PDB file of C-alpha atoms in Angstrom:
ATOM      1  CA  MET C   1       0.000   0.000   0.000  1.00 36.00           C
ATOM      2  CA  GLY C   2       2.964   2.271  -0.367  1.00 40.00           C
ATOM      3  CA  SER C   3       4.275   5.013   1.832  1.00 42.00           C
ATOM      4  CA  LEU C   4       0.804   5.912   3.078  1.00 41.00           C
ATOM      5  CA  PHE C   5       1.107   3.075   5.591  1.00 43.00           C
ATOM      6  CA  PHE C   6       4.719   1.895   5.655  1.00 44.00           C
ATOM      7  CA  GLY C   7       6.850   4.962   5.195  1.00 55.00           C
ATOM      8  CA  ARG C   8       7.025   8.721   5.357  1.00 74.00           C
ATOM      9  CA  ARG C   9       4.624  10.524   3.051  1.00 91.00           C
ATOM     10  CA  TRP C  10       5.885  13.014   0.451  1.00 95.00           C
ATOM     11  CA  THR C  11       4.490  16.463   1.273  1.00 96.00           C
ATOM     12  CA  GLU C  12       4.978  20.045   0.158  1.00 95.00           C
ATOM     13  CA  ALA C  13       7.699  20.326   2.791  1.00 97.00           C
ATOM     14  CA  ASP C  14       9.778  18.088   0.497  1.00 98.00           C
ATOM     15  CA  VAL C  15       9.739  20.594  -2.362  1.00 98.00           C
ATOM     16  CA  PRO C  16      13.327  21.847  -2.655  1.00 98.00           C
ATOM     17  CA  ASP C  17      14.362  25.464  -3.023  1.00 98.00           C
ATOM     18  CA  GLN C  18      13.169  26.891  -6.348  1.00 98.00           C
ATOM     19  CA  THR C  19      14.942  30.239  -6.179  1.00 98.00           C
ATOM     20  CA  GLY C  20      15.854  31.534  -9.622  1.00 97.00           C
ATOM     21  CA  LYS C  21      13.509  29.192 -11.468  1.00 98.00           C
ATOM     22  CA  ILE C  22      10.797  30.254 -13.887  1.00 98.00           C
ATOM     23  CA  ALA C  23       7.618  28.180 -13.638  1.00 98.00           C
ATOM     24  CA  ILE C  24       4.594  28.468 -15.911  1.00 98.00           C
ATOM     25  CA  VAL C  25       1.454  26.840 -14.535  1.00 98.00           C
ATOM     26  CA  THR C  26      -1.657  26.742 -16.710  1.00 98.00           C
ATOM     27  CA  GLY C  27      -5.087  26.957 -15.151  1.00 97.00           C
ATOM     28  CA  ALA C  28      -3.679  28.131 -11.839  1.00 97.00           C
ATOM     29  CA  ASN C  29      -6.429  30.464 -10.670  1.00 96.00           C
ATOM     30  CA  THR C  30      -8.143  27.646  -8.717  1.00 94.00           C
ATOM     31  CA  GLY C  31      -7.761  24.080  -7.509  1.00 94.00           C
ATOM     32  CA  LEU C  32      -4.702  21.993  -8.259  1.00 95.00           C
ATOM     33  CA  GLY C  33      -3.028  24.687 -10.334  1.00 97.00           C
ATOM     34  CA  PHE C  34      -3.446  27.296  -7.618  1.00 97.00           C
ATOM     35  CA  GLU C  35      -1.939  25.001  -5.001  1.00 97.00           C
ATOM     36  CA  THR C  36       0.927  24.127  -7.333  1.00 98.00           C
ATOM     37  CA  ALA C  37       1.647  27.800  -7.991  1.00 98.00           C
ATOM     38  CA  ARG C  38       1.376  28.635  -4.290  1.00 98.00           C
ATOM     39  CA  VAL C  39       3.972  26.082  -3.217  1.00 98.00           C
ATOM     40  CA  LEU C  40       6.391  26.894  -6.036  1.00 98.00           C
ATOM     41  CA  ALA C  41       6.213  30.598  -5.209  1.00 98.00           C
ATOM     42  CA  ALA C  42       6.711  29.850  -1.516  1.00 98.00           C
ATOM     43  CA  ARG C  43       9.903  28.014  -2.442  1.00 98.00           C
ATOM     44  CA  GLY C  44      11.229  31.014  -4.350  1.00 98.00           C
ATOM     45  CA  ALA C  45      10.215  30.384  -7.965  1.00 98.00           C
ATOM     46  CA  ARG C  46       8.998  33.132 -10.238  1.00 98.00           C
ATOM     47  CA  VAL C  47       5.569  31.793 -11.148  1.00 98.00           C
ATOM     48  CA  VAL C  48       3.424  32.697 -14.124  1.00 98.00           C
ATOM     49  CA  ILE C  49      -0.258  31.858 -13.771  1.00 98.00           C
ATOM     50  CA  ALA C  50      -1.450  31.253 -17.346  1.00 98.00           C
ATOM     51  CA  VAL C  51      -5.242  31.506 -17.392  1.00 98.00           C
ATOM     52  CA  ARG C  52      -8.162  32.305 -19.658  1.00 97.00           C
ATOM     53  CA  ASP C  53      -9.742  34.807 -17.252  1.00 97.00           C
ATOM     54  CA  THR C  54      -7.064  37.296 -16.236  1.00 98.00           C
ATOM     55  CA  ALA C  55      -9.287  38.946 -13.614  1.00 98.00           C
ATOM     56  CA  LYS C  56      -9.615  35.607 -11.787  1.00 97.00           C
ATOM     57  CA  GLY C  57      -5.913  35.064 -12.340  1.00 98.00           C
ATOM     58  CA  ALA C  58      -5.073  38.390 -10.754  1.00 98.00           C
ATOM     59  CA  ALA C  59      -7.300  37.597  -7.777  1.00 98.00           C
ATOM     60  CA  ALA C  60      -5.532  34.267  -7.352  1.00 98.00           C
ATOM     61  CA  ALA C  61      -2.080  35.833  -7.702  1.00 98.00           C
ATOM     62  CA  ALA C  62      -2.961  38.360  -4.994  1.00 98.00           C
ATOM     63  CA  LYS C  63      -3.503  35.466  -2.573  1.00 98.00           C
ATOM     64  CA  ILE C  64      -0.053  33.998  -3.171  1.00 98.00           C
ATOM     65  CA  PRO C  65       2.956  35.558  -1.445  1.00 96.00           C
ATOM     66  CA  GLY C  66       5.945  35.761  -3.753  1.00 97.00           C
ATOM     67  CA  ASP C  67       6.756  36.612  -7.337  1.00 98.00           C
ATOM     68  CA  VAL C  68       3.582  35.711  -9.220  1.00 98.00           C
ATOM     69  CA  THR C  69       2.352  37.226 -12.479  1.00 98.00           C
ATOM     70  CA  VAL C  70      -0.568  36.517 -14.790  1.00 98.00           C
ATOM     71  CA  GLN C  71      -0.521  35.569 -18.469  1.00 98.00           C
ATOM     72  CA  LYS C  72      -3.669  35.425 -20.579  1.00 98.00           C
ATOM     73  CA  LEU C  73      -4.020  31.990 -22.169  1.00 98.00           C
ATOM     74  CA  ASP C  74      -7.039  30.249 -23.640  1.00 98.00           C
ATOM     75  CA  LEU C  75      -6.105  26.646 -24.423  1.00 98.00           C
ATOM     76  CA  GLY C  76      -9.248  26.388 -26.528  1.00 98.00           C
ATOM     77  CA  SER C  77      -7.865  28.866 -29.049  1.00 98.00           C
ATOM     78  CA  LEU C  78      -4.740  28.295 -31.127  1.00 98.00           C
ATOM     79  CA  ALA C  79      -4.541  32.038 -31.754  1.00 98.00           C
ATOM     80  CA  SER C  80      -4.497  32.699 -28.007  1.00 98.00           C
ATOM     81  CA  ILE C  81      -1.873  29.983 -27.478  1.00 98.00           C
ATOM     82  CA  ARG C  82       0.401  31.489 -30.111  1.00 98.00           C
ATOM     83  CA  GLU C  83      -0.056  34.981 -28.692  1.00 98.00           C
ATOM     84  CA  ALA C  84       0.659  33.821 -25.151  1.00 98.00           C
ATOM     85  CA  ALA C  85       3.689  31.816 -26.238  1.00 98.00           C
ATOM     86  CA  GLY C  86       5.042  34.821 -28.077  1.00 98.00           C
ATOM     87  CA  GLN C  87       4.648  37.051 -25.032  1.00 98.00           C
ATOM     88  CA  LEU C  88       6.258  34.467 -22.757  1.00 98.00           C
ATOM     89  CA  ARG C  89       9.164  34.044 -25.178  1.00 98.00           C
ATOM     90  CA  ASP C  90       9.663  37.806 -25.228  1.00 98.00           C
ATOM     91  CA  GLU C  91       9.701  37.931 -21.437  1.00 98.00           C
ATOM     92  CA  PHE C  92      11.813  34.863 -20.662  1.00 98.00           C
ATOM     93  CA  ASP C  93      15.036  33.671 -22.223  1.00 98.00           C
ATOM     94  CA  LYS C  94      14.706  30.443 -20.273  1.00 98.00           C
ATOM     95  CA  ILE C  95      11.943  28.432 -18.632  1.00 98.00           C
ATOM     96  CA  ASP C  96      12.546  25.814 -15.957  1.00 98.00           C
ATOM     97  CA  LEU C  97       9.078  24.349 -15.512  1.00 98.00           C
ATOM     98  CA  LEU C  98       6.119  24.152 -17.864  1.00 99.00           C
ATOM     99  CA  ILE C  99       3.226  22.593 -15.968  1.00 98.00           C
ATOM    100  CA  ASN C 100       0.289  21.748 -18.214  1.00 98.00           C
ATOM    101  CA  ASN C 101      -2.374  21.665 -15.522  1.00 98.00           C
ATOM    102  CA  ALA C 102      -5.439  23.330 -17.061  1.00 97.00           C
ATOM    103  CA  GLY C 103      -8.264  21.159 -18.292  1.00 95.00           C
ATOM    104  CA  VAL C 104     -11.990  20.521 -18.516  1.00 95.00           C
ATOM    105  CA  MET C 105     -13.903  17.400 -17.489  1.00 94.00           C
ATOM    106  CA  TYR C 106     -17.276  16.001 -18.586  1.00 93.00           C
ATOM    107  CA  PRO C 107     -18.768  19.158 -20.125  1.00 95.00           C
ATOM    108  CA  PRO C 108     -21.793  19.014 -22.427  1.00 95.00           C
ATOM    109  CA  LYS C 109     -20.821  18.714 -26.094  1.00 96.00           C
ATOM    110  CA  GLN C 110     -18.949  21.858 -27.107  1.00 97.00           C
ATOM    111  CA  THR C 111     -16.162  22.827 -29.480  1.00 98.00           C
ATOM    112  CA  THR C 112     -13.143  25.090 -29.154  1.00 98.00           C
ATOM    113  CA  ALA C 113     -12.628  28.238 -31.192  1.00 98.00           C
ATOM    114  CA  ASP C 114     -10.893  26.062 -33.793  1.00 98.00           C
ATOM    115  CA  GLY C 115     -13.680  23.491 -33.969  1.00 98.00           C
ATOM    116  CA  PHE C 116     -12.091  20.762 -31.842  1.00 98.00           C
ATOM    117  CA  GLU C 117     -14.160  18.793 -29.334  1.00 98.00           C
ATOM    118  CA  LEU C 118     -13.724  20.798 -26.142  1.00 98.00           C
ATOM    119  CA  GLN C 119     -12.009  18.151 -23.993  1.00 97.00           C
ATOM    120  CA  PHE C 120      -9.652  16.889 -26.693  1.00 98.00           C
ATOM    121  CA  GLY C 121      -8.866  20.445 -27.757  1.00 98.00           C
ATOM    122  CA  THR C 122      -8.349  21.942 -24.302  1.00 98.00           C
ATOM    123  CA  ASN C 123      -6.791  18.962 -22.527  1.00 98.00           C
ATOM    124  CA  HIS C 124      -4.509  17.676 -25.279  1.00 98.00           C
ATOM    125  CA  LEU C 125      -4.171  19.824 -28.396  1.00 98.00           C
ATOM    126  CA  GLY C 126      -3.806  23.068 -26.439  1.00 98.00           C
ATOM    127  CA  PRO C 127      -1.008  21.826 -24.161  1.00 98.00           C
ATOM    128  CA  PHE C 128       0.617  20.077 -27.129  1.00 98.00           C
ATOM    129  CA  ALA C 129       0.749  23.368 -29.041  1.00 98.00           C
ATOM    130  CA  LEU C 130       1.900  25.423 -26.056  1.00 98.00           C
ATOM    131  CA  THR C 131       4.683  22.961 -25.267  1.00 98.00           C
ATOM    132  CA  GLY C 132       5.884  22.926 -28.854  1.00 98.00           C
ATOM    133  CA  LEU C 133       5.989  26.714 -28.997  1.00 98.00           C
ATOM    134  CA  LEU C 134       7.891  27.077 -25.701  1.00 98.00           C
ATOM    135  CA  LEU C 135      10.103  24.001 -25.701  1.00 98.00           C
ATOM    136  CA  ASP C 136      13.235  25.699 -27.015  1.00 96.00           C
ATOM    137  CA  ARG C 137      13.170  27.917 -23.915  1.00 97.00           C
ATOM    138  CA  LEU C 138      13.464  24.768 -21.776  1.00 97.00           C
ATOM    139  CA  LEU C 139      15.886  22.663 -23.811  1.00 96.00           C
ATOM    140  CA  PRO C 140      19.138  24.377 -22.740  1.00 95.00           C
ATOM    141  CA  VAL C 141      18.146  24.516 -19.054  1.00 96.00           C
ATOM    142  CA  ALA C 142      19.572  21.775 -16.848  1.00 94.00           C
ATOM    143  CA  GLY C 143      16.824  20.178 -14.810  1.00 95.00           C
ATOM    144  CA  SER C 144      13.970  21.730 -16.784  1.00 98.00           C
ATOM    145  CA  ARG C 145      10.736  19.761 -16.977  1.00 98.00           C
ATOM    146  CA  VAL C 146       7.490  19.555 -18.887  1.00 98.00           C
ATOM    147  CA  VAL C 147       4.835  18.176 -16.552  1.00 98.00           C
ATOM    148  CA  ALA C 148       1.479  16.893 -17.760  1.00 98.00           C
ATOM    149  CA  VAL C 149      -1.392  16.574 -15.329  1.00 97.00           C
ATOM    150  CA  ALA C 150      -3.051  13.384 -16.519  1.00 95.00           C
ATOM    151  CA  SER C 151      -5.713  11.271 -14.833  1.00 91.00           C
ATOM    152  CA  ILE C 152      -6.677   7.778 -13.798  1.00 89.00           C
ATOM    153  CA  ALA C 153      -9.459   8.340 -16.346  1.00 89.00           C
ATOM    154  CA  HIS C 154      -6.971   7.393 -19.073  1.00 89.00           C
ATOM    155  CA  ARG C 155      -7.868   3.804 -18.099  1.00 88.00           C
ATOM    156  CA  ILE C 156     -11.486   4.089 -19.240  1.00 85.00           C
ATOM    157  CA  GLN C 157     -10.756   4.749 -22.897  1.00 70.00           C
ATOM    158  CA  ALA C 158      -9.627   2.025 -25.294  1.00 74.00           C
ATOM    159  CA  GLY C 159      -7.398   3.616 -27.901  1.00 85.00           C
ATOM    160  CA  ILE C 160      -7.737   6.898 -29.750  1.00 95.00           C
ATOM    161  CA  HIS C 161     -10.722   7.346 -32.087  1.00 93.00           C
ATOM    162  CA  PHE C 162      -8.762   8.605 -35.071  1.00 96.00           C
ATOM    163  CA  ASP C 163     -11.803   8.046 -37.283  1.00 95.00           C
ATOM    164  CA  ASP C 164     -13.822  10.530 -35.192  1.00 95.00           C
ATOM    165  CA  LEU C 165     -11.433  12.518 -33.008  1.00 95.00           C
ATOM    166  CA  GLN C 166     -13.892  15.355 -32.532  1.00 96.00           C
ATOM    167  CA  TRP C 167     -16.811  13.109 -31.537  1.00 95.00           C
ATOM    168  CA  GLU C 168     -18.994  14.394 -34.363  1.00 96.00           C
ATOM    169  CA  ARG C 169     -20.928  11.140 -34.898  1.00 95.00           C
ATOM    170  CA  SER C 170     -21.836  10.687 -31.259  1.00 93.00           C
ATOM    171  CA  TYR C 171     -20.664  12.171 -27.990  1.00 95.00           C
ATOM    172  CA  ASN C 172     -19.897  10.451 -24.717  1.00 93.00           C
ATOM    173  CA  ARG C 173     -18.464  13.006 -22.339  1.00 94.00           C
ATOM    174  CA  VAL C 174     -16.857  10.413 -20.054  1.00 93.00           C
ATOM    175  CA  ALA C 175     -15.181   8.544 -22.922  1.00 94.00           C
ATOM    176  CA  ALA C 176     -14.104  11.833 -24.508  1.00 95.00           C
ATOM    177  CA  TYR C 177     -12.454  12.863 -21.253  1.00 95.00           C
ATOM    178  CA  GLY C 178     -10.737   9.481 -21.051  1.00 95.00           C
ATOM    179  CA  GLN C 179      -9.403   9.920 -24.574  1.00 95.00           C
ATOM    180  CA  SER C 180      -8.016  13.358 -23.745  1.00 96.00           C
ATOM    181  CA  LYS C 181      -6.253  12.035 -20.644  1.00 96.00           C
ATOM    182  CA  LEU C 182      -4.859   9.013 -22.489  1.00 96.00           C
ATOM    183  CA  SER C 183      -3.566  11.528 -25.034  1.00 97.00           C
ATOM    184  CA  ASN C 184      -1.748  13.398 -22.239  1.00 97.00           C
ATOM    185  CA  LEU C 185       0.219  10.269 -21.366  1.00 98.00           C
ATOM    186  CA  LEU C 186       0.899   9.215 -24.950  1.00 98.00           C
ATOM    187  CA  PHE C 187       2.211  12.726 -25.598  1.00 98.00           C
ATOM    188  CA  THR C 188       4.366  12.806 -22.463  1.00 98.00           C
ATOM    189  CA  TYR C 189       6.010   9.453 -23.118  1.00 98.00           C
ATOM    190  CA  GLU C 190       6.626  10.244 -26.789  1.00 98.00           C
ATOM    191  CA  LEU C 191       8.051  13.660 -25.883  1.00 98.00           C
ATOM    192  CA  GLN C 192      10.412  11.969 -23.433  1.00 98.00           C
ATOM    193  CA  ARG C 193      11.563   9.517 -26.108  1.00 97.00           C
ATOM    194  CA  ARG C 194      12.352  12.411 -28.432  1.00 97.00           C
ATOM    195  CA  LEU C 195      14.098  14.407 -25.706  1.00 97.00           C
ATOM    196  CA  SER C 196      16.256  11.484 -24.583  1.00 94.00           C
ATOM    197  CA  SER C 197      17.258  10.600 -28.135  1.00 86.00           C
ATOM    198  CA  HIS C 198      18.710  14.104 -28.487  1.00 80.00           C
ATOM    199  CA  HIS C 199      20.373  14.029 -25.042  1.00 79.00           C
ATOM    200  CA  ASN C 200      18.555  17.170 -23.967  1.00 79.00           C
ATOM    201  CA  ALA C 201      18.593  18.548 -20.430  1.00 91.00           C
ATOM    202  CA  THR C 202      14.799  18.681 -20.366  1.00 97.00           C
ATOM    203  CA  ILE C 203      12.616  15.791 -19.235  1.00 98.00           C
ATOM    204  CA  ALA C 204       8.890  15.090 -19.657  1.00 98.00           C
ATOM    205  CA  VAL C 205       6.984  13.733 -16.662  1.00 98.00           C
ATOM    206  CA  ALA C 206       3.324  13.007 -15.907  1.00 98.00           C
ATOM    207  CA  ALA C 207       1.270  13.142 -12.740  1.00 97.00           C
ATOM    208  CA  HIS C 208      -2.284  12.506 -11.665  1.00 94.00           C
ATOM    209  CA  PRO C 209      -4.104  13.829  -8.594  1.00 92.00           C
ATOM    210  CA  GLY C 210      -6.309  10.815  -7.996  1.00 84.00           C
ATOM    211  CA  ILE C 211      -9.822  12.039  -7.366  1.00 77.00           C
ATOM    212  CA  SER C 212      -9.576  15.581  -6.035  1.00 49.00           C
ATOM    213  CA  ASN C 213     -12.404  17.812  -4.905  1.00 52.00           C
ATOM    214  CA  THR C 214     -11.940  20.829  -7.183  1.00 48.00           C
ATOM    215  CA  GLU C 215     -14.012  22.925  -9.603  1.00 48.00           C
ATOM    216  CA  LEU C 216     -13.019  20.472 -12.343  1.00 46.00           C
ATOM    217  CA  MET C 217     -15.656  18.094 -10.967  1.00 43.00           C
ATOM    218  CA  ARG C 218     -18.576  20.481 -11.448  1.00 43.00           C
ATOM    219  CA  HIS C 219     -19.856  18.594 -14.532  1.00 40.00           C
ATOM    220  CA  THR C 220     -19.560  15.151 -12.914  1.00 43.00           C
ATOM    221  CA  PRO C 221     -22.832  13.266 -13.415  1.00 50.00           C
ATOM    222  CA  GLY C 222     -24.955  13.466 -10.254  1.00 47.00           C
ATOM    223  CA  ASN C 223     -22.817  16.164  -8.649  1.00 43.00           C
ATOM    224  CA  GLU C 224     -25.781  18.550  -8.656  1.00 43.00           C
ATOM    225  CA  LEU C 225     -27.863  16.284  -6.398  1.00 40.00           C
ATOM    226  CA  PRO C 226     -28.348  17.343  -2.755  1.00 40.00           C
ATOM    227  CA  GLY C 227     -25.578  16.115  -0.494  1.00 39.00           C
ATOM    228  CA  VAL C 228     -23.409  14.698  -3.277  1.00 35.00           C
ATOM    229  CA  ALA C 229     -20.870  17.519  -3.158  1.00 45.00           C
ATOM    230  CA  THR C 230     -20.503  17.077   0.619  1.00 40.00           C
ATOM    231  CA  LEU C 231     -20.039  13.328   0.259  1.00 35.00           C
ATOM    232  CA  THR C 232     -17.522  13.874  -2.521  1.00 41.00           C
ATOM    233  CA  GLY C 233     -15.459  16.033  -0.206  1.00 43.00           C
ATOM    234  CA  LEU C 234     -15.225  13.192   2.280  1.00 40.00           C
ATOM    235  CA  VAL C 235     -13.881  10.581  -0.152  1.00 46.00           C
ATOM    236  CA  THR C 236     -11.541  12.648  -2.306  1.00 56.00           C
ATOM    237  CA  ASN C 237      -8.213  14.400  -1.999  1.00 62.00           C
ATOM    238  CA  SER C 238      -8.248  18.067  -1.143  1.00 82.00           C
ATOM    239  CA  ALA C 239      -6.734  20.341  -3.761  1.00 85.00           C
ATOM    240  CA  GLN C 240      -3.657  20.696  -1.545  1.00 90.00           C
ATOM    241  CA  VAL C 241      -3.061  16.944  -1.429  1.00 90.00           C
ATOM    242  CA  GLY C 242      -4.068  16.419  -5.059  1.00 91.00           C
ATOM    243  CA  ALA C 243      -1.458  18.947  -6.200  1.00 94.00           C
ATOM    244  CA  LEU C 244       1.342  17.040  -4.483  1.00 96.00           C
ATOM    245  CA  ALA C 245       1.683  14.624  -7.396  1.00 96.00           C
ATOM    246  CA  THR C 246       2.285  17.542  -9.764  1.00 97.00           C
ATOM    247  CA  LEU C 247       4.725  19.142  -7.355  1.00 98.00           C
ATOM    248  CA  ARG C 248       6.662  15.928  -6.929  1.00 98.00           C
ATOM    249  CA  ALA C 249       6.858  15.381 -10.682  1.00 98.00           C
ATOM    250  CA  ALA C 250       8.030  18.965 -11.103  1.00 98.00           C
ATOM    251  CA  THR C 251      10.567  19.229  -8.294  1.00 98.00           C
ATOM    252  CA  ASP C 252      11.702  15.942  -6.757  1.00 98.00           C
ATOM    253  CA  PRO C 253      15.399  15.498  -7.664  1.00 97.00           C
ATOM    254  CA  ALA C 254      14.873  11.733  -7.915  1.00 97.00           C
ATOM    255  CA  VAL C 255      12.331  12.031 -10.737  1.00 98.00           C
ATOM    256  CA  ARG C 256      13.371  10.696 -14.144  1.00 97.00           C
ATOM    257  CA  GLY C 257      11.944  11.425 -17.570  1.00 98.00           C
ATOM    258  CA  GLY C 258       8.944   9.376 -18.601  1.00 98.00           C
ATOM    259  CA  GLN C 259       7.840   8.631 -15.047  1.00 98.00           C
ATOM    260  CA  TYR C 260       4.305   8.955 -13.710  1.00 97.00           C
ATOM    261  CA  TYR C 261       3.401  10.051 -10.180  1.00 96.00           C
ATOM    262  CA  GLY C 262       0.117   9.772  -8.328  1.00 94.00           C
ATOM    263  CA  PRO C 263      -1.598   8.858  -5.068  1.00 89.00           C
ATOM    264  CA  ALA C 264      -0.414   5.717  -3.367  1.00 69.00           C
ATOM    265  CA  PHE C 265      -3.570   4.548  -1.616  1.00 55.00           C
ATOM    266  CA  PRO C 266      -5.022   1.616  -3.597  1.00 51.00           C
ATOM    267  CA  VAL C 267      -8.740   1.637  -4.235  1.00 48.00           C
ATOM    268  CA  ALA C 268     -10.182  -0.756  -6.844  1.00 39.00           C
ATOM    269  CA  SER C 269      -6.594  -1.680  -7.820  1.00 37.00           C
ATOM    270  CA  PHE C 270      -5.333   1.838  -8.611  1.00 45.00           C
ATOM    271  CA  GLY C 271      -4.690   4.993  -6.651  1.00 47.00           C
ATOM    272  CA  LEU C 272      -7.586   7.323  -5.995  1.00 68.00           C
ATOM    273  CA  ILE C 273      -6.513   9.177  -2.864  1.00 67.00           C
ATOM    274  CA  GLY C 274      -3.387   9.801  -0.859  1.00 78.00           C
ATOM    275  CA  HIS C 275       0.102  11.189  -1.237  1.00 85.00           C
ATOM    276  CA  PRO C 276       2.166  10.721  -4.406  1.00 92.00           C
ATOM    277  CA  GLU C 277       4.478   7.902  -5.335  1.00 93.00           C
ATOM    278  CA  LEU C 278       5.834   6.506  -8.579  1.00 95.00           C
ATOM    279  CA  VAL C 279       2.896   4.698 -10.204  1.00 94.00           C
ATOM    280  CA  THR C 280       2.139   2.920 -13.473  1.00 93.00           C
ATOM    281  CA  SER C 281      -0.183   3.682 -16.359  1.00 94.00           C
ATOM    282  CA  THR C 282      -1.848   1.318 -18.797  1.00 94.00           C
ATOM    283  CA  ASP C 283      -0.005  -0.646 -21.472  1.00 95.00           C
ATOM    284  CA  GLN C 284      -1.764   1.311 -24.208  1.00 96.00           C
ATOM    285  CA  SER C 285      -0.427   4.588 -22.801  1.00 97.00           C
ATOM    286  CA  HIS C 286       3.046   3.210 -23.622  1.00 97.00           C
ATOM    287  CA  ASP C 287       2.090   2.108 -27.163  1.00 97.00           C
ATOM    288  CA  VAL C 288       4.811   3.696 -29.299  1.00 98.00           C
ATOM    289  CA  GLU C 289       2.987   3.418 -32.610  1.00 98.00           C
ATOM    290  CA  LEU C 290      -0.192   4.870 -31.113  1.00 97.00           C
ATOM    291  CA  ALA C 291       1.805   7.749 -29.633  1.00 98.00           C
ATOM    292  CA  ARG C 292       3.573   8.504 -32.911  1.00 98.00           C
ATOM    293  CA  ARG C 293       0.309   8.521 -34.831  1.00 98.00           C
ATOM    294  CA  LEU C 294      -1.264  10.853 -32.280  1.00 98.00           C
ATOM    295  CA  TRP C 295       1.798  13.116 -32.451  1.00 98.00           C
ATOM    296  CA  THR C 296       1.561  13.375 -36.234  1.00 98.00           C
ATOM    297  CA  VAL C 297      -2.164  14.123 -36.130  1.00 98.00           C
ATOM    298  CA  SER C 298      -1.635  16.693 -33.363  1.00 98.00           C
ATOM    299  CA  GLU C 299       0.994  18.504 -35.424  1.00 98.00           C
ATOM    300  CA  GLU C 300      -1.371  18.560 -38.400  1.00 98.00           C
ATOM    301  CA  LEU C 301      -4.307  19.867 -36.375  1.00 98.00           C
ATOM    302  CA  THR C 302      -2.366  22.552 -34.489  1.00 98.00           C
ATOM    303  CA  GLY C 303       0.201  23.520 -37.100  1.00 98.00           C
ATOM    304  CA  VAL C 304       2.867  23.304 -34.390  1.00 98.00           C
ATOM    305  CA  THR C 305       6.067  21.300 -34.845  1.00 97.00           C
ATOM    306  CA  PHE C 306       8.655  20.552 -32.182  1.00 97.00           C
ATOM    307  CA  PRO C 307      12.404  21.283 -32.118  1.00 93.00           C
ATOM    308  CA  VAL C 308      13.060  17.648 -31.156  1.00 91.00           C
TER     309      VAL C 308
END
């Protein structure tokens, strides 16, 4: 059952000094992203909260002691991603941490500004494009990391529906979310393969928060029923604990490229709650051919190519 019972738990106190580091955290105005930004700033990092709503971002930044600024970024718009990446490139010659945290879960059928199914577009194509546009700012930096916030939901989706990526024939919001989270892992592992083959200083790592009680769960089926939200809070990680997996993936000196961190407490054979440890993802998330096909399609859809 891991360190939750037999050893010392990894906590935010284990985050090493981050002085001098530049960290970009998407979707950091609430929930997991906010807690991630808070801890990184407390450890001395210069943190950029990259969010769609800059007013909410500014309100969040005001609650975090330290060097925290706000960058407008809508991951559902390739134009916004390119604009944000350009502004970040102008401001920073180097980036130490790019934490792709922002996402949506189980919304009604919607599309992004570019016509992509909302979950696939926001959770995968947006971070894919942003990473590709910023990666050369990380490549020369020793210890730099790209961190993807994935999910145990990657287990619910069998493969990638290349014949209907945008769910135009039919829409299942749970399966669509699973596909987007499987895409996060396929992307991370393929990025790591490309980085390691070029002997770059940057690594790609993934994390998942288990089931955490954040605003991301607002579209969960049944969540609107009386008492469900209260019950959910009793059987899920808090945002503070859920963010620990991301923080460990981003800062633990022992982390290696291509690893995956998440809660250690086993429920129904995989972690749902608890503090983070090195965990495993499904065999299909490590499917090299599937990852390469997804990479090619993602480049075609976004128009973004990578310097690796």
